[in-house]
Structures are given as C-alpha cells and as structure tokens.
PDB file of C-alpha atoms in Angstrom:
ATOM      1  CA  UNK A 454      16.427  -0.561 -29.993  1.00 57.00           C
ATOM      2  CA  UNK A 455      14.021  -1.714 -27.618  1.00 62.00           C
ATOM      3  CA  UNK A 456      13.765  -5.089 -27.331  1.00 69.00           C
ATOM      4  CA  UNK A 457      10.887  -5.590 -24.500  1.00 74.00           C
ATOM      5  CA  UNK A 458       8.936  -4.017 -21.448  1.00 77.00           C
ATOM      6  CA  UNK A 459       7.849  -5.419 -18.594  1.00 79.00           C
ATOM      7  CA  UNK A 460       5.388  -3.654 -15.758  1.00 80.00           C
ATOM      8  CA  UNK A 461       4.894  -5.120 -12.261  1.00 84.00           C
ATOM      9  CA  UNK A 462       3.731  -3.625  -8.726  1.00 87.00           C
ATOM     10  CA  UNK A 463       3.236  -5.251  -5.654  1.00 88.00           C
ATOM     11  CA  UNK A 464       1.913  -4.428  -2.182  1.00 90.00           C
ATOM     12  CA  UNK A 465       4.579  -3.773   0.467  1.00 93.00           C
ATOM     13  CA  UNK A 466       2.825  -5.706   3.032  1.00 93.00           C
ATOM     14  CA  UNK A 467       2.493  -9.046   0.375  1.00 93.00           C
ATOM     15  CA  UNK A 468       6.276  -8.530   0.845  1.00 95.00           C
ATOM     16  CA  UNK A 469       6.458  -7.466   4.167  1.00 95.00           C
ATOM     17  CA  UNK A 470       4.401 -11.276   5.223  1.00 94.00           C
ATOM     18  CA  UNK A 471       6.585 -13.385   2.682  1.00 94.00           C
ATOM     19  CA  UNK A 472       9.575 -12.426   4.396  1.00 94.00           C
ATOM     20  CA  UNK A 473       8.221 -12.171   7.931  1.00 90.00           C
ATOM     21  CA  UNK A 474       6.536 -15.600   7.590  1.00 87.00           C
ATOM     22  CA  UNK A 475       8.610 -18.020   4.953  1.00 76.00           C
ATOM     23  CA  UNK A 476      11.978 -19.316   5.474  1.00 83.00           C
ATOM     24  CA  UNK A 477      14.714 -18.692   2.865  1.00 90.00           C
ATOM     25  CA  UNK A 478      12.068 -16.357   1.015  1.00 93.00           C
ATOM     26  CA  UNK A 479      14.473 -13.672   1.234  1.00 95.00           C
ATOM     27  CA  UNK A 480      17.213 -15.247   0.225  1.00 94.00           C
ATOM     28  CA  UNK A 481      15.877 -16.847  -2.530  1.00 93.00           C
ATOM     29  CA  UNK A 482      14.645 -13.740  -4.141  1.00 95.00           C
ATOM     30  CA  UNK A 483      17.045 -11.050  -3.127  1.00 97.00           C
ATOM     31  CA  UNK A 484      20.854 -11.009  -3.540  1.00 96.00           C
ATOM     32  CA  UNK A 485      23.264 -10.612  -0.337  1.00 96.00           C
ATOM     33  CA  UNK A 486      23.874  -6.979  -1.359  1.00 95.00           C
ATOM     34  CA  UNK A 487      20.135  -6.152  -1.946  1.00 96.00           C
ATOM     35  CA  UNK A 488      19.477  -7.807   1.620  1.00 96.00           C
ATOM     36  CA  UNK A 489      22.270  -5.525   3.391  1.00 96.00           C
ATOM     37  CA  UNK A 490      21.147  -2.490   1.313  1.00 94.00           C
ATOM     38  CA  UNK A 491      16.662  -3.074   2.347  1.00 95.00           C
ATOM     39  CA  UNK A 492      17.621  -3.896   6.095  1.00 96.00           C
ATOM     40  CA  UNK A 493      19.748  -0.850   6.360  1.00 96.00           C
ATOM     41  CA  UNK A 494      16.598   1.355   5.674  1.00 93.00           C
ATOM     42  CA  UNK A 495      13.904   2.517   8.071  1.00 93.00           C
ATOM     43  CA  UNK A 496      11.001   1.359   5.547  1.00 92.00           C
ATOM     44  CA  UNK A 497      12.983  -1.912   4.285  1.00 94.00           C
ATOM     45  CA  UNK A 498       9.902  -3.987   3.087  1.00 95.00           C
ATOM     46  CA  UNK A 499       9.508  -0.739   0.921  1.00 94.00           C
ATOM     47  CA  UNK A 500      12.529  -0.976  -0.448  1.00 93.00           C
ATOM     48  CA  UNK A 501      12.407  -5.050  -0.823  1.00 95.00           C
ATOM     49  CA  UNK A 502       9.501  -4.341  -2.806  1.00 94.00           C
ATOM     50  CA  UNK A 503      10.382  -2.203  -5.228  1.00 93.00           C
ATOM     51  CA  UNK A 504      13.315  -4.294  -6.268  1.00 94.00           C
ATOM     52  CA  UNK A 505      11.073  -7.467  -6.209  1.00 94.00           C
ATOM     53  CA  UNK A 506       8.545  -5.628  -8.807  1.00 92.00           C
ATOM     54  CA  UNK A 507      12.028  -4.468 -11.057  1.00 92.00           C
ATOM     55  CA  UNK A 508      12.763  -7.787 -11.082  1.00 91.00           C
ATOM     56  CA  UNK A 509       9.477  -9.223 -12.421  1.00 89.00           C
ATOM     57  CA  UNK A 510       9.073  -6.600 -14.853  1.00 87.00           C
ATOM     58  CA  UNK A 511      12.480  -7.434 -16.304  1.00 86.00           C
ATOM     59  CA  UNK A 512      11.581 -11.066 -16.763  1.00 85.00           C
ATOM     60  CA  UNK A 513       8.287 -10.254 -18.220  1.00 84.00           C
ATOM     61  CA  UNK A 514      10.167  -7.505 -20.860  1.00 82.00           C
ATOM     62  CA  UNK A 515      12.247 -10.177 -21.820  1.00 79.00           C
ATOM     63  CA  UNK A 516       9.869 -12.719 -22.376  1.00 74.00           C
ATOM     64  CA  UNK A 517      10.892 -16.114 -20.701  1.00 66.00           C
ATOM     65  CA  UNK A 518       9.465 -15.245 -17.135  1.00 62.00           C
ATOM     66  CA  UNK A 519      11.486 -17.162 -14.566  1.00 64.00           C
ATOM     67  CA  UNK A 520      12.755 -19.867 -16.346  1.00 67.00           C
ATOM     68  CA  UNK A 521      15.559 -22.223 -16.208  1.00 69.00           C
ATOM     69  CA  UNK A 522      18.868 -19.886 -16.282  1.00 75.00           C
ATOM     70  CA  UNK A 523      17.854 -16.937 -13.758  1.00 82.00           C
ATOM     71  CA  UNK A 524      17.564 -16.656 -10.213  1.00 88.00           C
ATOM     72  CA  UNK A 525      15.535 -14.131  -9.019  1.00 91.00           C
ATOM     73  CA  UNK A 526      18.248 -13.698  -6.094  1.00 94.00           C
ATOM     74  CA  UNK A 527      21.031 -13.436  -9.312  1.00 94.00           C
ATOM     75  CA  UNK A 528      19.096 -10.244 -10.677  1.00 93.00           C
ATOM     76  CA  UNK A 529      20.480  -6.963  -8.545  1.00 95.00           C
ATOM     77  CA  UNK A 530      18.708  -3.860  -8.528  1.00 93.00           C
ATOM     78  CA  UNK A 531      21.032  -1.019  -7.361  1.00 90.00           C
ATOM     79  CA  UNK A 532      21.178   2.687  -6.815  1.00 85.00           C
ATOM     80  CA  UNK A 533      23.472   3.869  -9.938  1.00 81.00           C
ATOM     81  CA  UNK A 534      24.478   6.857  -7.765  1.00 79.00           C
ATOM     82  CA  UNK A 535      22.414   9.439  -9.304  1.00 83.00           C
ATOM     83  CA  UNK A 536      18.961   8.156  -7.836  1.00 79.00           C
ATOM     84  CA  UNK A 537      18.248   5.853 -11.310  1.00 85.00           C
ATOM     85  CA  UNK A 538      18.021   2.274 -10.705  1.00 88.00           C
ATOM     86  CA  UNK A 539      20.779   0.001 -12.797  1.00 88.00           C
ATOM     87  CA  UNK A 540      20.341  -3.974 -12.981  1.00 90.00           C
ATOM     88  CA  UNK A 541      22.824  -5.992 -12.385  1.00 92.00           C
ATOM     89  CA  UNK A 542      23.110  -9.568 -13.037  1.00 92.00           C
ATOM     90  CA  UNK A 543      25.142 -11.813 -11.559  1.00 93.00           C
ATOM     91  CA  UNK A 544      26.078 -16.252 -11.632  1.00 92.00           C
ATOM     92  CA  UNK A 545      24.421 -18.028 -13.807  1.00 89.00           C
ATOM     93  CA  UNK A 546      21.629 -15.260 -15.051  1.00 88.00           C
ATOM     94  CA  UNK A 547      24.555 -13.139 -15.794  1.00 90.00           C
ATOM     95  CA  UNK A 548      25.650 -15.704 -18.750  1.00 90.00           C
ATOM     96  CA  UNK A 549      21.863 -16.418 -19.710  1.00 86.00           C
ATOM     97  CA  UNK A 550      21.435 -12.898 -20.231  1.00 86.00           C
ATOM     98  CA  UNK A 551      24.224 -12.471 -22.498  1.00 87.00           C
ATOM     99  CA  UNK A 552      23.580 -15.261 -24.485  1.00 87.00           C
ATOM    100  CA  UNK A 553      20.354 -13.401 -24.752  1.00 84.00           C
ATOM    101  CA  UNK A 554      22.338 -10.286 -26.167  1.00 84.00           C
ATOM    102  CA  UNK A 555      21.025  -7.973 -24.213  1.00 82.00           C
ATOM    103  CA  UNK A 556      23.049  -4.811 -23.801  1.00 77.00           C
ATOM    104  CA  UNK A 557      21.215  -2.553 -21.533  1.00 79.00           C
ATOM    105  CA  UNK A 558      18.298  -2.562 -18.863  1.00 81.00           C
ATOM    106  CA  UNK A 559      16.574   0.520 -17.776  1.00 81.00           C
ATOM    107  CA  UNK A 560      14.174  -0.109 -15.028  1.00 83.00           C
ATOM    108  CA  UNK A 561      11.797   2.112 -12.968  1.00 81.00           C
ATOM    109  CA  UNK A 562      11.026   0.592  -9.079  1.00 79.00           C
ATOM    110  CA  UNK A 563       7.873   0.817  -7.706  1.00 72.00           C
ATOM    111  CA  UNK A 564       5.075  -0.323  -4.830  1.00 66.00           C
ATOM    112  CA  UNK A 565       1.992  -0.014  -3.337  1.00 68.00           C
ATOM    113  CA  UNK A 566       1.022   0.468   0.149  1.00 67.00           C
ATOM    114  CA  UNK A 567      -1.579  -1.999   0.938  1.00 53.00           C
TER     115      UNK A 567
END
C-alpha cells in the first residue's frame, strides 16, 4: 500500500551557494556519510542536490514536513548497489519514523542545472 508521495527539485547552484556561503549548512542537512560520499565526486553539488530534493519529497509524502522528530541530516539517501536510491534513517528520525509505521521508502533523486 502506498501511503504518500512527495515531489521536489532544486537547482544545483541554490545548493552549490548554501553550502559555499552558510556555515554548518551542510552539516545540518546532510549526514557524515552523505558528506564523504558528494565530496568524493567530481560534480558534488550535483550529487548534494539530488539527495537534498529525496529528502524533501519524503517529508512532503509523509505529510508532517520537517517537524519536530526528523533531522534533515538523520535522513540518508544511499546508492543500494544496483544504481536505485534506498533511504535510510538514522537517531532520532529513525524512531519517529517507525512510530509512523512506515515499512518501506522508494525514492527517485533528481536536479536541475540552473
């Protein structure tokens, strides 16, 4: 059953001047392993993009938006080996989204070049 689905896109260089221009921006949003995985690429704000976008359209499919209980930085998006995006959650979220009962997340990642 499908309990929600959430679209977002976002310009690679919106991402590209966050990071480049606020302080703890990155961290905030991105986990330590989605940081080490977008700065080992040659197009990283590309790649910090998409994930930011899977991560707003997974708070929009469930319905709460960010609100008290996730972290956007507690909300991986990974490569699940065979090129398909997983979600993983992690701290706090992780227990939010379980009280939530939700089983599985399929996402799709996506940008825009500006």
């Amino acid at each position: 059953m499908v309990s929600g689905i959430g679209i977002d896109m976002i310009e690679v260089d919106r991402i590209a001047e966050k990071i480049g221009k606020e302080t703890g921006f990155k961290e905030l949003v991105f986990s330590v392993n989605e940081i080490r995985y977008c700065e080992a690429k040659a197009h990283k704000f590309e790649h910090y993009a998409a994930r930011f976008a899977a991560k707003e359209a997974f708070l929009k499919a469930i319905g709460t938006g960010w609100t008290s209980g996730t972290a956007f930085n507690e909300i991986e998006i990974v490569d699940g080996g065979n090129g398909q995006p997983e979600v993983v959650f992690i701290g706090a979220t992780a227990k939010t989204v379980l009280a939530m009962n939700i089983k599985k997340v399929w996402v799709s990642v996506s940008h825009l070049k500006a």
